[in-house]
Tab-separated table of C-alpha atoms in Angstrom:
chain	number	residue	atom	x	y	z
A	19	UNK	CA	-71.099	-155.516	69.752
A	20	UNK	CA	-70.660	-154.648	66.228
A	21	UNK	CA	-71.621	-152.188	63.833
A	22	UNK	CA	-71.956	-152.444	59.992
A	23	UNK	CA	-73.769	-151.236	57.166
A	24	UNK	CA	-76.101	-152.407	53.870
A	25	UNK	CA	-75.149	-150.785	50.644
A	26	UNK	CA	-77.137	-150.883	47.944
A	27	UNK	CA	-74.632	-151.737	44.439
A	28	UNK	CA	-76.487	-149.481	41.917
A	29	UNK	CA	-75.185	-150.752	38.515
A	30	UNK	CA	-75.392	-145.793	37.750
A	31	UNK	CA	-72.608	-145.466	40.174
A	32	UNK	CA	-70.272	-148.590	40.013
A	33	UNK	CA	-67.699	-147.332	41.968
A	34	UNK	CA	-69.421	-145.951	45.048
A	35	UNK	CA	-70.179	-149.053	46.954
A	36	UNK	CA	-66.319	-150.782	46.343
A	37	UNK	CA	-65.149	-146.988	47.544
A	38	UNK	CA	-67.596	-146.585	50.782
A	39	UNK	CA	-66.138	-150.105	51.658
A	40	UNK	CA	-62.624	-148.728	51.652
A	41	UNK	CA	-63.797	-145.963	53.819
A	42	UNK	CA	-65.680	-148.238	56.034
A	43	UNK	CA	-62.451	-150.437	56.639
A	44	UNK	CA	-60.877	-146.994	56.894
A	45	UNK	CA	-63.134	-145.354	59.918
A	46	UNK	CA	-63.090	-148.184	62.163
A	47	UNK	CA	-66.275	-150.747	60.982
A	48	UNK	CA	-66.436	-154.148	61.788
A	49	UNK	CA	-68.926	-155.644	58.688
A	50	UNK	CA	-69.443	-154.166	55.529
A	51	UNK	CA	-72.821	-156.439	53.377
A	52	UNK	CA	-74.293	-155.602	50.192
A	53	UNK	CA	-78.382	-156.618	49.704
A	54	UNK	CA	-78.403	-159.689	46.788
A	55	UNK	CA	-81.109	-159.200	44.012
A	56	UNK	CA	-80.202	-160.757	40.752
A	57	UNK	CA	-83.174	-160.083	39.025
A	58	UNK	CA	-82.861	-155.938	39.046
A	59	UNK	CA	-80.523	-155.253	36.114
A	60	UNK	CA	-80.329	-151.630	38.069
A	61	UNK	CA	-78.114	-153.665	40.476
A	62	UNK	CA	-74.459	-154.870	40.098
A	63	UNK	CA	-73.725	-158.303	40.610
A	64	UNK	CA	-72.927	-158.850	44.497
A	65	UNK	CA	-70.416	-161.545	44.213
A	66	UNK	CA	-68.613	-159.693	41.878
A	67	UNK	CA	-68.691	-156.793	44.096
A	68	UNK	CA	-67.873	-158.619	46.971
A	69	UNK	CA	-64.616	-160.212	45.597
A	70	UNK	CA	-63.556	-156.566	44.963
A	71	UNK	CA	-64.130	-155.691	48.370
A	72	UNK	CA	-62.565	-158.145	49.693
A	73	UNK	CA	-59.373	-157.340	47.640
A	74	UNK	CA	-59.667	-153.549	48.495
A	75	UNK	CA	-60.119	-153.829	52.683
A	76	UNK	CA	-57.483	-155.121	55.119
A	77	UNK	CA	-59.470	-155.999	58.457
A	78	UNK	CA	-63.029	-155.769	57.694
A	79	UNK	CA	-65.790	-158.170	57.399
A	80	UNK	CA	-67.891	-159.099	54.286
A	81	UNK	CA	-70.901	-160.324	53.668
A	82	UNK	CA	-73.589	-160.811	51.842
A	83	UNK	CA	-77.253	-159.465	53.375
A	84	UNK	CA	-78.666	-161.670	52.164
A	85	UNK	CA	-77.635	-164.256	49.013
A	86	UNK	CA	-80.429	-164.947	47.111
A	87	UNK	CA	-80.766	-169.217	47.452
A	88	UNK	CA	-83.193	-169.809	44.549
A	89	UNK	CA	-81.393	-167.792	42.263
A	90	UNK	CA	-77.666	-169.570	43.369
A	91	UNK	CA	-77.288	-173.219	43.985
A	92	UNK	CA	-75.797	-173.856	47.876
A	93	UNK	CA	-72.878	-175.571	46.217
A	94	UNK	CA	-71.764	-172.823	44.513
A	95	UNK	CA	-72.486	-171.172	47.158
A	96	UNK	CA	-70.519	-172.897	49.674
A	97	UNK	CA	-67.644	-172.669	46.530
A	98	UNK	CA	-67.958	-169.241	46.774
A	99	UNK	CA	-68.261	-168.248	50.261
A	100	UNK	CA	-64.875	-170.654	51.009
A	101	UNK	CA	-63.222	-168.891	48.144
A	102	UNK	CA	-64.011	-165.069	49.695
A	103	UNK	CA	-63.196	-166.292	53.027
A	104	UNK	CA	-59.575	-167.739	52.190
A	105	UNK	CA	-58.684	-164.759	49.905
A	106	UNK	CA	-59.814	-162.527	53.244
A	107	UNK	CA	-58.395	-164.333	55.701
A	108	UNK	CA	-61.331	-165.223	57.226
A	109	UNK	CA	-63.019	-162.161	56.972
A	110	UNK	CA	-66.267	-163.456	54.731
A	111	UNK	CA	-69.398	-164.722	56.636
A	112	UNK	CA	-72.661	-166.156	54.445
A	113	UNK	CA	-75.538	-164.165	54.723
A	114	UNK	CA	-78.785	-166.321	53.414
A	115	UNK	CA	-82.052	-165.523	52.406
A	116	UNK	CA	-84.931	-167.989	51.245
A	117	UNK	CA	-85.877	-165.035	48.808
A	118	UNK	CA	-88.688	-162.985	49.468
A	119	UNK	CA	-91.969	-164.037	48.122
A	120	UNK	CA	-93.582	-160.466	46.836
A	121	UNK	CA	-90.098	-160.839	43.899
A	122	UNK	CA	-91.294	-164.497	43.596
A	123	UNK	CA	-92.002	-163.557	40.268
A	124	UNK	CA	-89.063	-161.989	39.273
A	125	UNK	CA	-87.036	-164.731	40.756
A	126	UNK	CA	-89.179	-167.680	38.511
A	127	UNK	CA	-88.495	-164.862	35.720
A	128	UNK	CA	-84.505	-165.438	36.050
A	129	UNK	CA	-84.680	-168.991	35.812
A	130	UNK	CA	-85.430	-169.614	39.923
A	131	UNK	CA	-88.098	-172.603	41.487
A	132	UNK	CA	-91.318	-171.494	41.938
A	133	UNK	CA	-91.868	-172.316	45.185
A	134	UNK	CA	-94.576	-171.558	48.645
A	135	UNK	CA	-93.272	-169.615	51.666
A	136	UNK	CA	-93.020	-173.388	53.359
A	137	UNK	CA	-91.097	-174.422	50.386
A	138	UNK	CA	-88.669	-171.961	50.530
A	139	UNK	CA	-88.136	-172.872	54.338
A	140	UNK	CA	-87.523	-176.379	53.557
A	141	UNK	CA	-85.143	-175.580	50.682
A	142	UNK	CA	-82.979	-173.062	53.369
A	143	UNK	CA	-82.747	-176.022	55.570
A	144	UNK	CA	-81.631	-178.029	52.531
A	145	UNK	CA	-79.123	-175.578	51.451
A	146	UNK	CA	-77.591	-174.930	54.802
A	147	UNK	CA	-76.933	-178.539	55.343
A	148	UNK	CA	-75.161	-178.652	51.751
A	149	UNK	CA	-72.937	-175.757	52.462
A	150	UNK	CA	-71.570	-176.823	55.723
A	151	UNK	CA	-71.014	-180.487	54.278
A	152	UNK	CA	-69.119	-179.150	51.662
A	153	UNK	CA	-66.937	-176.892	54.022
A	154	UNK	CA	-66.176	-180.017	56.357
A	155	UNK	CA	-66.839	-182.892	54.961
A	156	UNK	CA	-63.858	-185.509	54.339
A	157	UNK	CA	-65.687	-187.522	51.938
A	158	UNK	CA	-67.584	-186.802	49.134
A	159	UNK	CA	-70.704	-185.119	49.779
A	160	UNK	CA	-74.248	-187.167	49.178
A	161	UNK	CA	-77.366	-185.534	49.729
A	162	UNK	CA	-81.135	-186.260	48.209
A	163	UNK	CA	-83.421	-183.695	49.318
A	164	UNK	CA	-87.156	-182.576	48.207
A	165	UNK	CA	-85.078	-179.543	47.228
A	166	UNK	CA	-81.643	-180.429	46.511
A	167	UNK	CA	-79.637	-183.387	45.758
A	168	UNK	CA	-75.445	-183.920	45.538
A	169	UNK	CA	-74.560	-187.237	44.018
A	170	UNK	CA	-70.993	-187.437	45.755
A	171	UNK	CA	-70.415	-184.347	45.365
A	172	UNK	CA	-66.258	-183.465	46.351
A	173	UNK	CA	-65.808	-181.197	49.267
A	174	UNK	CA	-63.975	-178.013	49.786
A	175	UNK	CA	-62.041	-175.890	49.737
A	176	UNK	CA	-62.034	-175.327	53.146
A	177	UNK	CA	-62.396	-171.777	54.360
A	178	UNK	CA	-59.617	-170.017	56.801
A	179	UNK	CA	-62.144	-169.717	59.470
A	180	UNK	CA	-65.587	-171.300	60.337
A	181	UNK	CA	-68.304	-168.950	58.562
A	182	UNK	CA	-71.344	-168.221	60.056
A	183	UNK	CA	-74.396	-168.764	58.446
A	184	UNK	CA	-77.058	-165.821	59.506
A	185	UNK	CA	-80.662	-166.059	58.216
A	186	UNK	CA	-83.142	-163.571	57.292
A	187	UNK	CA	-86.226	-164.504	59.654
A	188	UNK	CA	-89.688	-162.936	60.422
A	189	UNK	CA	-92.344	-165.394	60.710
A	190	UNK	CA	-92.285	-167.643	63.689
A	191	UNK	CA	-91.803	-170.598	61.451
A	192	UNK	CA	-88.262	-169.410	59.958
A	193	UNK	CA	-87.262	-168.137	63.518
A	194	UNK	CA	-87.550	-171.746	64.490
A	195	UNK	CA	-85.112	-172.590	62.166
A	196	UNK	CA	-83.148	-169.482	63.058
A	197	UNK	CA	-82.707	-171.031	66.573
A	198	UNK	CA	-82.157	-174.644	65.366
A	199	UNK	CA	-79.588	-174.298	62.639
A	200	UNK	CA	-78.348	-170.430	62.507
A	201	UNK	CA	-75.826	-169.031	63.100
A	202	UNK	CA	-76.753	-165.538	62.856
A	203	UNK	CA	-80.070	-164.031	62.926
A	204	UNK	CA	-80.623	-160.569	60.810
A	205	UNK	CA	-84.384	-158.311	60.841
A	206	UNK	CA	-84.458	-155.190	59.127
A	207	UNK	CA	-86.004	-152.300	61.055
A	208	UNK	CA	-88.645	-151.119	58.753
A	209	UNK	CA	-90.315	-154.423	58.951
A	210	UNK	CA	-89.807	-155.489	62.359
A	211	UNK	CA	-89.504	-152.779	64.773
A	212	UNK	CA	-87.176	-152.693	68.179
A	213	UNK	CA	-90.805	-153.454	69.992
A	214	UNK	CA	-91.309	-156.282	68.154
A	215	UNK	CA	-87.848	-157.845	68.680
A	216	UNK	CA	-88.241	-159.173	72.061
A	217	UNK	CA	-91.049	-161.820	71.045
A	218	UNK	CA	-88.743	-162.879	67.715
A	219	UNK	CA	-86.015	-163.842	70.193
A	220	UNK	CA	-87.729	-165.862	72.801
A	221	UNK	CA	-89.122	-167.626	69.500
A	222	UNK	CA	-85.332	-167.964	68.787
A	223	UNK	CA	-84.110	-168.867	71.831
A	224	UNK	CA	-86.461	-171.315	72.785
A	225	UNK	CA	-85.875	-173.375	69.640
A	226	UNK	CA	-82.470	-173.008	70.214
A	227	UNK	CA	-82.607	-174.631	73.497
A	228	UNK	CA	-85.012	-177.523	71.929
A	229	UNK	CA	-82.377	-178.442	69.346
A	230	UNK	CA	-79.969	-178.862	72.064
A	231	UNK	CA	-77.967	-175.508	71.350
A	232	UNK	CA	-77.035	-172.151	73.574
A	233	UNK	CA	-78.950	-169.163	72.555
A	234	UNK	CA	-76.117	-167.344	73.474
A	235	UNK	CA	-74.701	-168.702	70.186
A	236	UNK	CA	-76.681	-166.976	67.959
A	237	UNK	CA	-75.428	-163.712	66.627
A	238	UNK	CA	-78.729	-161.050	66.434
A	239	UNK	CA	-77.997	-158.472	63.632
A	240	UNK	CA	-80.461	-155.617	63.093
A	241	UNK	CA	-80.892	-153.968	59.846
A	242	UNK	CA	-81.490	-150.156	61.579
A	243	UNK	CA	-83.129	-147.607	59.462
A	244	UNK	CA	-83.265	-144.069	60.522
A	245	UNK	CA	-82.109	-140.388	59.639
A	246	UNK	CA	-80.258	-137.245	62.203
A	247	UNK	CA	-82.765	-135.293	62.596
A	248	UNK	CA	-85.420	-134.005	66.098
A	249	UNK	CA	-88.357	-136.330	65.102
A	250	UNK	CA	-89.918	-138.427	67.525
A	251	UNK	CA	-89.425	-142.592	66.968
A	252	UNK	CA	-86.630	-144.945	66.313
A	253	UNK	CA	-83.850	-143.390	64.993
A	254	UNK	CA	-85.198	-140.385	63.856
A	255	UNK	CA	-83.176	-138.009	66.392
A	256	UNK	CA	-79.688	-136.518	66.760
A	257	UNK	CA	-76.702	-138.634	67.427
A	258	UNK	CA	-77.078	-138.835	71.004
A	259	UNK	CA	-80.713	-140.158	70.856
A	260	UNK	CA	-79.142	-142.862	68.368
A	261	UNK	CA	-76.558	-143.641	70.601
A	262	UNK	CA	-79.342	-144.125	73.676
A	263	UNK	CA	-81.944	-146.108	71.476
A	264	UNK	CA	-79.095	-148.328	70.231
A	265	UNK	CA	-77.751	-148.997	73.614
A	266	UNK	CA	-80.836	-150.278	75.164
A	267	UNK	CA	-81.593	-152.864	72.455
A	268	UNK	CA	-77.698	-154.178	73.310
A	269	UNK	CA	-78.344	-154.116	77.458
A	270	UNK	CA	-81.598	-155.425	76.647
A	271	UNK	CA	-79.827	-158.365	74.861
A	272	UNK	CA	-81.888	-157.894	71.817
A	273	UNK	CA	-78.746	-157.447	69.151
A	274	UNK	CA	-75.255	-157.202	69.183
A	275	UNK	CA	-74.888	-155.563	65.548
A	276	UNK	CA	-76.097	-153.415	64.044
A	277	UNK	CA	-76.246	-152.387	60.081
A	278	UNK	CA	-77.141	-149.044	58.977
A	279	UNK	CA	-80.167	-149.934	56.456
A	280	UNK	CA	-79.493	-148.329	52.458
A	281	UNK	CA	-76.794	-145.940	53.210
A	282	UNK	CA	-77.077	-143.099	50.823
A	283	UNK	CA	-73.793	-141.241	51.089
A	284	UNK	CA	-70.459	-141.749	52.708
A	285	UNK	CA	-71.069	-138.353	54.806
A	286	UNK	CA	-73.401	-140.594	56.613
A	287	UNK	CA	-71.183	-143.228	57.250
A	288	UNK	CA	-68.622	-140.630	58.731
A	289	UNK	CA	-71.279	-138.879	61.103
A	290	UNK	CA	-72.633	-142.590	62.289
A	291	UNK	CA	-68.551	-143.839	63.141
A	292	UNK	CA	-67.292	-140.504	64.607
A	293	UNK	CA	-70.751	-139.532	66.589
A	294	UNK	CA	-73.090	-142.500	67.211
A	295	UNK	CA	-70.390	-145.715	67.721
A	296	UNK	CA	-68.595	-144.796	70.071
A	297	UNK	CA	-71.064	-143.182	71.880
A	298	UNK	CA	-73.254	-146.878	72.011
A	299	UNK	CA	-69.884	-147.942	73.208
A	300	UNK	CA	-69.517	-146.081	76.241
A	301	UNK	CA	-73.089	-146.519	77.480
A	302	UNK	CA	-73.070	-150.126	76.705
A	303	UNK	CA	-69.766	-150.185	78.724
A	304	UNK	CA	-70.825	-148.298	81.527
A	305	UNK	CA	-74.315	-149.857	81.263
């Protein structure tokens, strides 16, 4: 079990996200991502702020949640993520998105593909097969795909540790894949509730199993959005009815990690490690 957060790198406040990482690594987090949308000038660039992350934290992880494929080719990508990952010491795993198709028309604004919800499926597949080719390949790297093609291209380098690859997945479609080829599987809360995460992971699972693999494999993230407070619903409690509705999802097998969704102030952050953590902890432990 693992808990994180999203921070969003507003472009007004350039400082604040590099700074709440510090503090994350500081008060006892395990991952630390930043959201990846290129075509908001509002927005700092997340590689950029991801290198300085990684050069201001000792032991926590980074990651992007999620890199934006059609705006970044996979082999940069792969370049990239390898890079991150050896200047960490293996603290960088690959967060990747197919890109979500209400910006479609920001992305084919920036210079992206325009592409159909199936394309963009196909092109993930594509992409993910790149990425780990160029990561552990020993020979040049050939590849012609509908989306993509390498032409012998030259591995490496070779990151410190093997990165996981997590997917963004809602549909049962990219779930499939999820279970075939992922790594790491991350929903956000606002658009697909705890009730709704059972049926995503049998969907997971199942193609897991098909493609030969151990479900058990697959990391499941949760993007968890919620404030303190004595509403009813998910998340919308004090700390204690965090902890509980946190700690079922884990016993329930649902997710092992969660990351708090658009963090708004480091007072939050605090609160969350010193109040809800440790108190999922304990009742997953005792559980």
């Amino acid at each position: 079990m693992r808990f994180g957060a999203l921070l969003e790198p507003t472009a007004d406040r350039p400082q604040d996200v590099v700074g709440w990482a510090e503090l994350m690594d500081q008060l006892g987090y395990d991952v630390v991502t930043l959201s990846d949308h290129p075509y908001w000038p509002e927005r700092l660039d997340t590689v950029a702020l991801l290198s300085a992350m990684v050069a201001r934290t000792r032991r926590i992880t980074v990651m992007p949640n999620l890199f934006n494929l059609p705006l970044r080719p996979p082999a940069m990508i792969a370049r990239t993520a390898a890079t991150l990952d050896i200047l960490s010491g293996g603290r960088f795993e690959l967060g990747l998105g197919t890109g979500a198709q209400q910006m479609w028309e920001s992305i084919v604004a920036e210079g992206g593909p325009p592409r159909t919800a199936g394309q963009s499926i196909e092109a993930l597949e594509e992409a993910t097969h790149i990425i780990r080719a160029l990561w552990t390949s020993k020979g040049d790297v050939e590849f012609q795909g509908t989306h993509y093609r390498l032409g012998g291209a030259r591995p490496g380098p070779v990151p410190v540790h093997q990165i996981g690859i997590w997917f963004g997945a809602y549909q049962p479609r990219m779930l499939r894949v999820v279970g075939a080829i992922g790594d790491g599987w991350i929903p956000s809360s606002p658009f697909l509730p705890p009730e709704a995460l059972p049926d995503a992971n049998k969907i997971i699972d199942e193609a897991a199993e098909a493609a030969g693999r151990s479900p058990q494999s697959i990391r499941r993230g949760y993007n968890i959005e919620g404030e303190f407070g004595v509403g009813p619903g998910f998340l919308q409690g004090v700390p204690a009815v965090w902890a509980q509705q946190l700690a079922e999802l884990v016993l329930a097998g649902q997710t092992d990690t969660f990351f708090l969704y658009r963090v708004q102030s480091p007072d939050f952050l605090r609160r969350f490690a010193a109040e809800v953590a440790p108190a999922v902890r304990e009742l997953v432990s005792s559980g």
